[in-house]
Coordinates of C-alpha atoms and ligand atoms in Angstrom, one line a residue:
M10 CA -31.4 15.3 14.7
A11 CA -27.6 15.1 14.0
K12 CA -26.4 12.0 11.9
V13 CA -23.9 9.6 13.6
P14 CA -20.9 9.4 12.1
R15 CA -19.8 6.4 10.4
M16 CA -16.8 4.5 10.3
V17 CA -15.4 2.8 6.9
G18 CA -12.8 0.3 5.6
I19 CA -10.2 1.7 3.2
D20 CA -8.0 0.1 1.1
L21 CA -5.2 2.8 0.3
G22 CA -3.3 1.2 -2.5
T23 CA -0.3 1.9 -4.4
T24 CA -2.3 2.0 -7.6
N25 CA -5.7 2.0 -6.7
S26 CA -7.7 2.8 -3.6
L27 CA -11.1 1.8 -2.4
V28 CA -13.6 2.4 0.3
A29 CA -16.3 -0.1 1.6
H30 CA -18.7 -0.5 4.8
F31 CA -20.5 -3.2 6.3
A32 CA -24.6 -3.3 5.5
D33 CA -26.9 -5.6 5.7
G34 CA -24.4 -8.5 6.8
K35 CA -21.9 -8.2 4.4
P36 CA -19.2 -5.9 3.2
V37 CA -20.1 -3.5 0.1
V38 CA -17.4 -1.3 -2.2
L39 CA -19.0 2.2 -2.4
A40 CA -18.6 4.2 -5.9
T41 CA -18.5 7.4 -7.2
E42 CA -20.9 9.5 -8.8
S43 CA -20.0 8.2 -11.9
G44 CA -20.1 4.6 -10.7
E45 CA -16.5 3.8 -10.5
T46 CA -15.3 1.8 -7.7
L47 CA -11.6 1.9 -8.2
T48 CA -9.8 5.3 -7.5
P49 CA -6.5 5.8 -8.7
S50 CA -4.0 6.6 -6.1
A51 CA -2.9 9.8 -8.0
V52 CA -2.9 13.4 -7.4
A53 CA -2.2 16.1 -9.9
L54 CA -2.8 20.1 -10.4
A55 CA -5.0 20.8 -13.4
E56 CA -3.8 24.0 -15.6
D57 CA -6.1 26.3 -13.5
G58 CA -4.4 25.0 -10.5
T59 CA -7.2 22.8 -9.2
V60 CA -6.5 20.0 -7.4
L61 CA -7.4 16.4 -9.1
V62 CA -7.3 13.4 -7.4
G63 CA -8.1 9.8 -8.6
R64 CA -8.9 9.3 -12.3
A65 CA -8.7 12.9 -13.5
A66 CA -5.4 12.9 -11.8
R67 CA -3.9 9.9 -13.2
D68 CA -5.1 11.1 -16.8
R69 CA -3.7 14.5 -16.5
L70 CA 0.0 12.6 -15.8
V71 CA -0.2 10.7 -18.9
T72 CA -0.5 14.4 -20.8
A73 CA 1.6 16.1 -18.2
P74 CA 3.7 14.0 -16.1
D75 CA 5.2 16.9 -14.3
S76 CA 1.6 17.9 -13.1
G77 CA 1.5 15.7 -10.1
R78 CA 2.1 12.2 -8.7
A79 CA 1.1 8.5 -8.6
F80 CA 2.5 5.7 -6.9
F81 CA 3.7 8.0 -3.8
K82 CA 2.9 4.6 -1.2
R83 CA 6.1 3.2 -2.2
D84 CA 7.4 6.5 -0.8
M85 CA 5.8 6.6 2.8
G86 CA 7.5 7.1 5.6
T87 CA 10.6 8.1 3.7
P88 CA 11.8 11.8 3.6
A89 CA 11.0 11.7 -0.3
T90 CA 9.4 14.9 -1.8
Y91 CA 7.9 16.0 -4.9
K92 CA 7.8 19.4 -6.8
F93 CA 4.7 20.3 -8.8
G94 CA 2.3 23.3 -9.1
G95 CA 5.3 25.2 -7.6
R96 CA 5.7 23.7 -4.5
K97 CA 7.0 20.6 -2.5
W98 CA 4.7 17.7 -2.0
T99 CA 5.3 14.6 0.7
P100 CA 3.8 11.2 0.6
V101 CA 1.8 11.9 3.5
E102 CA 0.4 14.9 2.0
C103 CA -0.5 13.1 -1.5
S104 CA -2.0 9.9 0.6
A105 CA -4.3 12.3 2.5
L106 CA -5.7 13.7 -0.5
V107 CA -6.7 10.2 -1.7
L108 CA -8.0 9.6 1.8
R109 CA -9.9 12.6 1.6
E110 CA -11.6 11.6 -1.5
M111 CA -12.4 8.3 -0.1
K112 CA -14.2 10.2 2.7
R113 CA -15.8 12.2 0.4
I114 CA -17.0 8.8 -1.7
A115 CA -18.4 7.3 1.4
E116 CA -19.9 10.6 2.9
L117 CA -21.2 10.9 -0.6
R118 CA -23.1 7.3 -0.4
L119 CA -23.8 6.8 2.9
G120 CA -25.6 10.4 3.4
Q121 CA -23.8 10.5 6.8
P122 CA -20.5 12.4 8.0
V123 CA -17.4 9.8 8.2
E124 CA -15.0 10.4 10.5
S125 CA -13.1 7.3 11.5
A126 CA -11.4 4.2 9.4
V127 CA -10.0 0.7 9.3
I128 CA -7.3 1.4 6.8
T129 CA -5.2 -1.6 5.2
V130 CA -1.5 -1.8 4.9
P131 CA 0.8 -4.1 3.4
A132 CA 1.8 -6.7 6.0
Y133 CA 5.9 -5.6 5.6
F134 CA 5.2 -1.8 6.9
L135 CA 7.5 -1.0 8.6
D136 CA 6.4 1.5 12.0
Q137 CA 7.4 4.5 10.0
Q138 CA 5.1 3.6 7.5
R139 CA 2.5 3.0 9.4
Q140 CA 3.2 6.0 11.3
A141 CA 3.1 8.1 7.8
T142 CA -0.5 6.2 7.0
V143 CA -1.7 7.3 10.5
E144 CA -0.7 11.0 10.0
A145 CA -2.1 11.2 6.2
A146 CA -5.7 10.0 7.8
Q147 CA -5.3 12.7 10.6
I148 CA -4.6 15.2 7.7
A149 CA -7.5 13.9 5.9
G150 CA -10.1 14.0 8.8
L151 CA -10.0 10.5 9.7
K152 CA -9.0 9.0 12.7
V153 CA -7.5 5.6 12.4
E154 CA -9.6 2.9 14.4
R155 CA -7.4 0.3 13.1
L156 CA -4.5 -0.6 10.8
L157 CA -5.0 -4.1 9.2
N158 CA -2.6 -6.0 7.2
E159 CA -3.7 -6.1 3.7
P160 CA -3.4 -9.8 3.4
T161 CA -5.3 -10.3 6.7
A162 CA -7.8 -8.2 5.5
A163 CA -8.1 -10.6 2.5
A164 CA -8.5 -13.3 4.7
L165 CA -11.3 -11.6 6.5
A166 CA -13.0 -10.9 3.3
Y167 CA -12.9 -14.9 2.5
G168 CA -13.3 -15.8 5.9
Y169 CA -15.8 -13.8 7.8
R170 CA -18.6 -16.6 7.0
N171 CA -18.3 -18.8 9.5
D172 CA -18.6 -22.2 8.1
G173 CA -17.5 -24.4 11.1
E174 CA -14.5 -26.0 9.3
L175 CA -10.7 -25.6 9.7
N176 CA -9.4 -24.2 6.7
T177 CA -5.8 -23.6 6.5
L178 CA -5.3 -20.6 3.6
L179 CA -2.1 -19.2 1.6
V180 CA -2.9 -15.5 0.8
F181 CA -0.9 -14.6 -2.2
D182 CA -0.8 -10.8 -2.7
L183 CA 0.8 -9.1 -5.1
G184 CA -0.3 -5.7 -6.1
G185 CA 1.2 -2.7 -8.4
G186 CA 4.2 -2.5 -6.0
T187 CA 4.0 -5.0 -3.1
F188 CA 4.2 -8.6 -2.7
D189 CA 3.0 -10.4 0.6
V190 CA 2.1 -13.7 1.4
T191 CA 0.1 -14.7 4.6
L192 CA -0.6 -18.2 6.0
L193 CA -3.8 -18.3 8.1
E194 CA -6.1 -20.4 9.5
S195 CA -9.5 -20.0 10.2
F196 CA -11.9 -22.3 12.3
D197 CA -15.7 -21.8 13.6
G198 CA -15.1 -18.1 13.3
I199 CA -11.6 -17.8 14.8
I200 CA -9.1 -16.5 12.0
E201 CA -5.2 -17.0 13.2
V202 CA -2.9 -15.3 11.1
K203 CA 0.4 -18.0 11.4
A204 CA 2.7 -15.7 9.2
S205 CA 3.6 -13.4 6.8
A206 CA 6.6 -12.5 4.7
G207 CA 7.0 -10.1 1.8
E208 CA 9.1 -8.2 -0.4
S209 CA 8.5 -4.5 0.1
R210 CA 9.6 -3.5 -3.9
L211 CA 8.0 -6.2 -6.3
G212 CA 4.8 -5.7 -7.9
G213 CA 3.3 -5.6 -11.3
E214 CA 4.7 -2.1 -12.2
D215 CA 8.2 -4.0 -12.0
Y216 CA 6.3 -6.4 -14.3
T217 CA 5.6 -3.5 -16.7
E218 CA 8.9 -1.9 -16.4
A219 CA 10.9 -5.3 -17.0
L220 CA 8.9 -5.9 -20.2
M221 CA 9.6 -2.2 -21.3
E222 CA 12.9 -2.1 -21.2
A223 CA 13.4 -5.7 -22.6
L224 CA 11.6 -4.5 -25.8
I225 CA 13.4 -1.1 -26.3
R226 CA 16.7 -3.2 -25.7
K227 CA 15.7 -5.7 -28.3
H228 CA 14.8 -3.5 -30.7
E229 CA 17.6 -1.2 -30.3
W230 CA 14.9 1.8 -30.0
R231 CA 16.1 5.2 -28.3
P232 CA 12.6 6.9 -27.2
E233 CA 12.4 10.6 -26.2
P234 CA 11.1 11.0 -22.6
A235 CA 7.6 11.6 -23.6
Q236 CA 7.7 8.7 -26.1
R237 CA 8.9 6.7 -23.7
I238 CA 6.1 8.0 -21.1
R239 CA 3.2 6.9 -23.7
F240 CA 5.1 3.5 -24.5
R241 CA 4.7 2.6 -20.6
E242 CA 1.4 3.3 -21.0
Q243 CA 0.8 0.8 -23.8
I244 CA 2.6 -1.8 -22.2
E245 CA 0.5 -1.8 -19.4
K246 CA -2.4 -2.7 -22.1
V247 CA -0.3 -5.0 -23.6
K248 CA 0.5 -7.0 -20.2
R249 CA -3.2 -7.0 -19.3
A250 CA -3.9 -8.3 -22.9
L251 CA -1.3 -11.0 -22.5
T252 CA -3.3 -12.1 -19.1
T253 CA -6.2 -13.6 -21.3
E254 CA -4.2 -13.7 -25.3
M255 CA -1.3 -15.4 -25.8
S256 CA 0.1 -12.5 -28.3
T257 CA -0.8 -8.7 -28.9
R258 CA 0.8 -6.5 -31.0
I259 CA 2.4 -2.8 -29.8
T260 CA 3.7 0.3 -31.9
M261 CA 7.4 1.0 -31.5
G262 CA 7.9 4.5 -32.9
D263 CA 7.6 3.3 -36.5
Q264 CA 7.6 -0.5 -36.0
D265 CA 4.7 -2.7 -35.5
I266 CA 6.0 -5.5 -33.4
E267 CA 4.2 -8.8 -31.6
V268 CA 4.7 -9.6 -28.4
T269 CA 4.0 -12.7 -27.1
R270 CA 3.5 -14.5 -23.5
K271 CA 6.5 -16.0 -23.9
D272 CA 8.2 -12.6 -24.7
F273 CA 6.7 -11.5 -21.4
G274 CA 7.6 -14.5 -19.3
E275 CA 11.5 -14.3 -20.3
A276 CA 11.7 -10.6 -19.9
T277 CA 10.1 -10.8 -16.2
H278 CA 11.7 -14.5 -15.2
E279 CA 13.8 -12.8 -12.4
L280 CA 11.2 -11.0 -11.1
T281 CA 8.8 -14.3 -11.1
M282 CA 11.9 -15.9 -9.4
R283 CA 12.2 -13.8 -6.5
L284 CA 8.2 -14.9 -5.7
R285 CA 9.2 -18.3 -4.7
P286 CA 11.4 -18.0 -1.7
V287 CA 8.8 -15.5 0.0
V288 CA 6.3 -18.5 -0.4
R289 CA 8.6 -20.9 1.0
R290 CA 9.8 -18.7 4.2
C291 CA 6.0 -18.1 4.9
L292 CA 5.6 -22.0 5.0
R293 CA 8.1 -22.4 7.0
D294 CA 7.7 -19.8 9.6
A295 CA 4.1 -21.2 9.6
Q296 CA 5.4 -24.7 10.2
L297 CA 3.6 -25.9 7.5
T298 CA 3.7 -27.7 4.3
A299 CA 2.4 -27.3 0.9
K300 CA -0.1 -30.3 1.6
Q301 CA -1.2 -29.1 4.6
L302 CA -2.8 -26.0 2.8
D303 CA -6.5 -26.0 1.8
G304 CA -6.8 -23.3 -0.5
V305 CA -4.7 -20.5 -2.0
L306 CA -6.6 -17.0 -2.3
L307 CA -5.5 -14.5 -4.8
V308 CA -4.9 -10.5 -3.9
G309 CA -4.1 -7.6 -5.8
G310 CA -4.5 -6.8 -9.5
A311 CA -1.0 -8.2 -10.8
S312 CA -2.1 -12.0 -9.4
R313 CA -4.4 -12.4 -12.2
M314 CA -0.9 -12.9 -14.5
P315 CA -1.5 -16.6 -15.9
V316 CA 2.3 -17.2 -14.7
I317 CA 1.3 -16.6 -10.7
G318 CA -1.1 -19.5 -11.2
A319 CA 1.8 -21.8 -12.8
V320 CA 4.4 -20.7 -10.1
L321 CA 1.6 -21.9 -7.5
L322 CA 0.8 -25.1 -8.9
D323 CA 4.3 -25.8 -9.1
E324 CA 5.3 -24.5 -5.7
L325 CA 1.9 -25.7 -3.8
D326 CA 0.8 -28.3 -6.1
M327 CA -2.4 -26.1 -5.7
E328 CA -5.1 -24.0 -8.2
P329 CA -6.0 -20.8 -6.6
N330 CA -9.3 -19.6 -5.4
R331 CA -10.5 -16.9 -7.8
S332 CA -13.9 -16.4 -6.2
L333 CA -13.4 -12.9 -5.4
D334 CA -12.1 -10.2 -7.2
P335 CA -8.6 -9.5 -6.5
D336 CA -8.8 -5.7 -6.9
R337 CA -11.7 -5.6 -4.3
V338 CA -11.0 -8.3 -1.4
V339 CA -8.6 -6.3 0.5
A340 CA -11.4 -3.6 0.8
L341 CA -14.1 -6.1 1.7
G342 CA -12.0 -7.0 4.4
A343 CA -11.4 -3.7 5.6
A344 CA -15.2 -3.3 5.8
V345 CA -15.3 -6.7 7.8
Q346 CA -12.9 -5.2 10.4
Q347 CA -15.0 -2.2 10.3
A348 CA -17.9 -4.5 11.5
L349 CA -15.8 -6.0 14.1
C350 CA -14.8 -2.3 15.6
V351 CA -18.2 -1.5 16.3
R352 CA -19.2 -5.0 17.2
N353 CA -21.6 -5.8 14.2
E354 CA -24.3 -8.4 15.1
A355 CA -23.3 -10.1 11.9
V356 CA -19.7 -11.0 13.1
R357 CA -20.4 -11.4 16.7
E358 CA -18.9 -14.5 16.6
L359 CA -15.8 -13.6 14.5
V360 CA -12.0 -13.3 16.4
L361 CA -9.1 -12.3 14.4
T362 CA -5.5 -12.9 15.8
D363 CA -2.4 -11.4 13.7
V364 CA 1.4 -11.6 13.9
C365 CA 4.3 -9.0 14.0
P366 CA 5.7 -9.8 10.5
H367 CA 9.2 -8.6 11.6
S368 CA 11.6 -9.1 14.3
L369 CA 12.0 -6.1 16.6
G370 CA 15.1 -5.4 18.7
V371 CA 17.9 -3.2 19.9
E372 CA 21.4 -3.0 19.0
V373 CA 24.4 -4.8 21.1
S374 CA 27.7 -5.0 21.2
K375 CA 29.4 -7.9 22.2
I376 CA 33.0 -8.7 23.9
V377 CA 35.3 -11.1 22.2
S378 CA 38.6 -11.6 23.5
N379 CA 38.5 -8.4 25.9
Q380 CA 37.5 -6.4 22.6
V381 CA 34.2 -4.7 22.1
H382 CA 32.4 -5.4 18.7
D383 CA 29.4 -2.9 18.0
G384 CA 26.4 -3.6 15.6
Y385 CA 24.7 -6.7 16.4
F386 CA 20.9 -7.2 16.7
S387 CA 19.4 -8.6 19.7
P388 CA 15.6 -9.4 18.6
I389 CA 13.1 -8.9 21.7
I390 CA 10.3 -9.7 19.5
D391 CA 10.5 -12.4 16.9
R392 CA 9.0 -12.3 13.7
N393 CA 5.6 -14.1 13.3
T394 CA 4.7 -13.8 16.8
T395 CA 1.0 -13.3 17.4
V396 CA 0.2 -9.8 18.3
P397 CA -0.7 -7.5 20.6
L398 CA 2.3 -8.8 22.8
S399 CA 4.6 -7.0 25.0
R400 CA 8.1 -8.6 26.0
S401 CA 11.2 -7.6 27.7
E402 CA 14.8 -8.3 27.6
T403 CA 17.6 -7.5 30.2
Y404 CA 20.9 -5.8 29.3
N405 CA 23.8 -4.5 31.2
T406 CA 26.0 -1.7 30.4
L407 CA 29.5 -2.4 29.2
H408 CA 31.0 -0.9 32.0
P409 CA 30.5 -0.6 35.8
E410 CA 31.3 3.5 35.5
Q411 CA 29.0 3.7 32.8
D412 CA 26.2 6.0 33.4
F413 CA 24.3 6.7 29.9
I414 CA 23.4 4.5 27.1
V415 CA 21.3 5.4 24.0
L416 CA 19.3 2.3 22.9
K417 CA 19.1 1.8 19.3
I418 CA 16.0 -0.2 18.0
Y419 CA 16.1 -1.7 14.7
Q420 CA 13.3 -4.0 13.0
G421 CA 14.7 -6.7 10.6
E422 CA 16.2 -10.2 10.3
S423 CA 19.7 -9.7 9.9
R424 CA 22.0 -10.4 13.1
M425 CA 24.0 -7.1 12.0
V426 CA 21.8 -3.9 12.6
R427 CA 23.3 -2.2 9.6
E428 CA 21.4 -4.4 7.4
N429 CA 18.2 -3.7 9.3
Q430 CA 16.1 -1.0 9.6
K431 CA 16.2 1.5 12.4
I432 CA 13.3 3.1 13.7
G433 CA 14.2 5.3 16.7
E434 CA 16.2 5.3 19.9
V435 CA 15.9 6.2 23.6
K436 CA 18.4 8.1 25.6
V437 CA 18.7 6.4 29.1
G438 CA 20.9 8.2 32.0
G439 CA 21.3 7.4 35.5
L440 CA 22.6 3.9 35.6
R441 CA 25.8 4.4 37.6
H442 CA 24.1 4.0 41.0
R443 CA 27.1 4.5 43.3
P444 CA 30.7 5.5 42.8
G445 CA 33.0 2.5 42.7
Q446 CA 30.1 0.1 41.8
T447 CA 31.8 -3.0 40.4
R448 CA 28.8 -4.5 38.4
P449 CA 27.6 -3.1 35.3
G450 CA 24.2 -1.4 35.1
Q451 CA 21.0 -3.0 33.9
V452 CA 17.9 -2.1 32.1
D453 CA 14.6 -3.8 30.9
V454 CA 13.7 -3.0 28.0
R455 CA 9.9 -3.6 27.3
F456 CA 8.7 -3.7 23.7
S457 CA 5.0 -3.7 23.2
Y458 CA 3.5 -4.4 19.9
D459 CA -0.1 -3.3 19.3
M460 CA -2.7 -4.9 16.5
N461 CA -2.1 -1.6 14.4
G462 CA 1.6 -2.6 14.1
I463 CA 2.9 0.0 16.3
L464 CA 5.9 -0.4 18.9
E465 CA 6.1 1.4 22.3
V466 CA 9.3 0.7 24.0
E467 CA 9.5 1.2 28.0
V468 CA 13.1 1.3 29.4
T469 CA 13.5 0.6 33.3
I470 CA 16.5 1.1 35.3
L471 CA 16.5 -2.2 37.4
H472 CA 18.2 -0.7 40.5
S473 CA 16.3 2.0 40.9
E474 CA 12.8 0.6 39.2
T475 CA 12.7 4.4 37.3
K476 CA 10.9 4.0 34.3
V477 CA 13.2 6.0 31.9
A478 CA 11.1 6.5 28.6
E479 CA 7.7 5.4 27.7
V480 CA 7.7 5.7 24.1
F481 CA 10.5 6.9 21.2
E482 CA 12.4 10.2 21.9
Q483 CA 13.2 9.8 18.4
R484 CA 11.4 8.5 15.2
P485 CA 12.8 9.6 12.2
G486 CA 10.6 10.5 9.3
T487 CA 7.6 11.0 11.6
M488 CA 5.6 14.3 11.7
T489 CA 5.1 16.5 15.2
K490 CA 1.4 17.5 16.1
A491 CA 2.4 21.1 14.9
E492 CA 3.7 19.7 11.6
I493 CA 0.3 17.9 11.0
A494 CA -1.7 20.8 12.1
E495 CA 0.5 22.9 9.2
A496 CA -0.4 20.1 6.7
I497 CA -4.1 20.3 7.5
A498 CA -4.0 24.1 6.8
R499 CA -2.0 24.0 4.1
L500 CA -4.3 21.4 2.4
R501 CA -7.6 23.0 3.6
P502 CA -7.4 26.4 0.9
L503 CA -6.6 24.1 -1.9
K504 CA -9.7 24.0 -4.5
V505 CA -10.5 20.7 -4.7
H506 CA -13.0 20.1 -7.6
P507 CA -16.5 21.0 -6.1
R508 CA -18.6 17.8 -5.7
D509 CA -20.7 17.8 -8.9
S510 CA -17.8 18.7 -11.1
A511 CA -15.7 15.3 -10.1
P512 CA -16.8 13.5 -12.8
N513 CA -16.8 16.3 -15.6
R514 CA -13.0 16.9 -14.4
A515 CA -12.1 13.3 -15.0
L516 CA -14.3 13.2 -18.5
L517 CA -12.2 16.4 -19.7
E518 CA -8.9 14.8 -18.3
R519 CA -9.8 11.7 -20.2
A520 CA -10.7 13.4 -23.3
G521 CA -7.6 15.3 -23.3
R522 CA -5.4 12.1 -23.1
L523 CA -7.5 10.5 -25.7
W524 CA -7.2 13.9 -27.8
S525 CA -3.2 13.4 -27.7
D526 CA -3.5 10.0 -29.0
L527 CA -5.8 10.7 -32.0
K528 CA -5.1 11.9 -35.4
G529 CA -7.4 13.0 -38.4
V530 CA -10.9 13.3 -38.2
D531 CA -11.2 11.4 -35.0
R532 CA -9.3 14.2 -33.5
E533 CA -11.5 16.7 -34.9
V534 CA -14.7 15.2 -33.8
L535 CA -13.3 14.7 -30.2
T536 CA -12.5 18.6 -30.5
M537 CA -15.9 19.2 -31.4
L538 CA -17.1 17.0 -28.4
I539 CA -14.7 18.4 -26.2
D540 CA -15.7 22.2 -26.7
K541 CA -19.4 21.4 -26.7
F542 CA -18.9 20.1 -23.3
E543 CA -16.9 23.1 -22.1
R544 CA -19.6 25.5 -23.1
A545 CA -22.2 23.0 -21.5
L546 CA -20.3 23.7 -18.2
A547 CA -19.7 27.2 -18.8
S548 CA -23.4 27.5 -19.2
Q549 CA -23.7 25.9 -15.6
L550 CA -27.0 24.4 -17.1
P551 CA -27.3 20.9 -15.9
E552 CA -29.4 19.5 -19.1
H553 CA -26.7 20.9 -21.1
I554 CA -24.1 19.8 -19.1
S555 CA -25.7 15.9 -19.2
S556 CA -26.5 15.6 -22.9
A557 CA -22.8 17.3 -23.4
S558 CA -21.2 14.7 -21.0
A559 CA -23.2 11.6 -22.5
E560 CA -22.1 12.4 -26.3
L561 CA -18.3 12.7 -25.0
T562 CA -18.4 9.8 -22.9
D563 CA -19.9 7.5 -25.7
F564 CA -17.1 8.9 -28.0
V565 CA -14.3 8.2 -25.4
R566 CA -15.2 5.1 -23.5
P567 CA -14.5 2.4 -26.3
Y568 CA -10.9 3.6 -26.0
F569 CA -10.5 2.7 -22.7
Q570 CA -12.8 -0.1 -21.9
Q571 CA -9.6 -2.2 -21.7
E572 CA -8.1 -0.4 -18.8
E573 CA -11.6 -0.5 -16.8
Ligands
AMP25 P1 -3.2 -3.3 -7.1 O1 -1.9 -2.4 -6.3 O2 -3.7 -4.3 -6.5 O3 -4.5 -2.2 -8.0 O4 -2.7 -4.1 -8.2 C1 -2.3 -3.2 -9.5 C2 -1.9 -4.0 -10.6 O5 -2.3 -5.0 -11.1 C3 -0.8 -3.2 -11.6 O6 0.6 -3.4 -11.6 C4 -1.7 -3.4 -12.6 O7 -1.1 -3.4 -14.0 C5 -1.8 -4.9 -12.5 N1 -3.2 -5.8 -12.9 C6 -4.4 -5.4 -12.7 N2 -4.9 -5.9 -13.8 C7 -4.5 -6.7 -14.7 C8 -4.1 -7.7 -15.4 N3 -5.7 -7.9 -15.8 N4 -3.1 -8.6 -15.8 C9 -2.2 -8.2 -15.2 N5 -1.9 -7.1 -14.7 C10 -3.0 -6.6 -14.5

């Protein structure tokens, strides 16, 4: 009997990705063969050309930064490319490799093929970025059942247990590269998102950068590029240490310096100040005051920083709820959504409504004192309206003789389109319906925004009732069907490490990374253990591999404990 394909929930994160599924009435995060649930969102090529994904890739990037890439989520939906292994890679291809690894982990754990997924995206993600995520999934062989906004996923993870009480919650999500705030109400199994606000380029990594730059400036240090990369790694550890300690030490060139929580606070003050207006804007959009909140949920690794608790106490007079692990909550919510998609009995009573996080509209011209002024934004859908929805507006041509318009579609909150984000255009002809007409032509522009945050545009010429365009004619940055097929073909022959050697590869990369940190006797011992492990791998004898792997792991692990 053929096994039924399964659906899973995936948190495709800037720093780490996770895969989860819903079983026995609750969401569960799935682990790799070495027991890890967080897979770094990193891709690199090993020396022999093998594609490394996850921890192995991240470790390789420390010793060979040009061998691959991390943080590509920040470039999704843009034309950015990276060069490694002798060719160009797009952010979509890199994400596809991470998604393929998520699919692999799920299939390994569930023992069934996995063909579809709920994938989470930041609420602020624009149309192109959502499309890019869908494309990455297609390349990885996954059908996207639903794109779910990350903060909404977090709310689902907390709120799927129906406790019959009205709860107004604020979700504060500060990840590696992104910041989102969402307000929602949950009552008797109905979770209603009221408003979302965010900053697309603000996250834990900016805190790391800011501390690094401040220390380099203060101590007038001029690191070489390689020293800089290693220093950043250390700063990441310092940042995490300062979450629990008041001070810690770091080596900078030949200086050993103390870094206190106060130093960190000062170096990152500007970043922290940018968090507050987003919280306020979200409350304003939801027409709520801080006093009406019942709780604050934290999501994203960077929300662990003590300064976040302080900001929330100050802004909202409330201590955040830390009952779920901020690294896992989005993936858990994706699994709850997966259960909703397959109508799992355990979530039968649950209903979720979400909002469209940005205003969407078209460019219009205005006639002021007989002069035409271009470039104004006319919203058709206002931000934070409940989705799915469909709304239309009527527009006139500027002159009765005008036969043609190019409708430019934008997303954003500025009155002028140049400050908003263009997401496409639709060309419409046939507006001049008879010669010598005195009235301008009219079109009805209908925007339909679905639960995945993807927009469809339909333009109707009113005098003839003809529908001119059903979807965008042009979506910058998106791939055609042929391009997706080509990307699949390009990634297929890549020798991704064979299933059983995935943890072995990761261990070797990790050991290689540690080797460059160590000196003297420690380095010699490590060399011996690595050699032994490599010999065991070459022998292909499972008992040799597992004993050499255990010895090497025992040696390596203590050095990385803080990171895990
Ligand atoms: P995410 O994208 O949700 O995986 O968030 C990752 C970010 O959280 C990275 O910038 C990490 O440096 C940061 N992070 C993780 N753990 C901690 C911690 N204990 N203290 C401070 N920042 C952390």
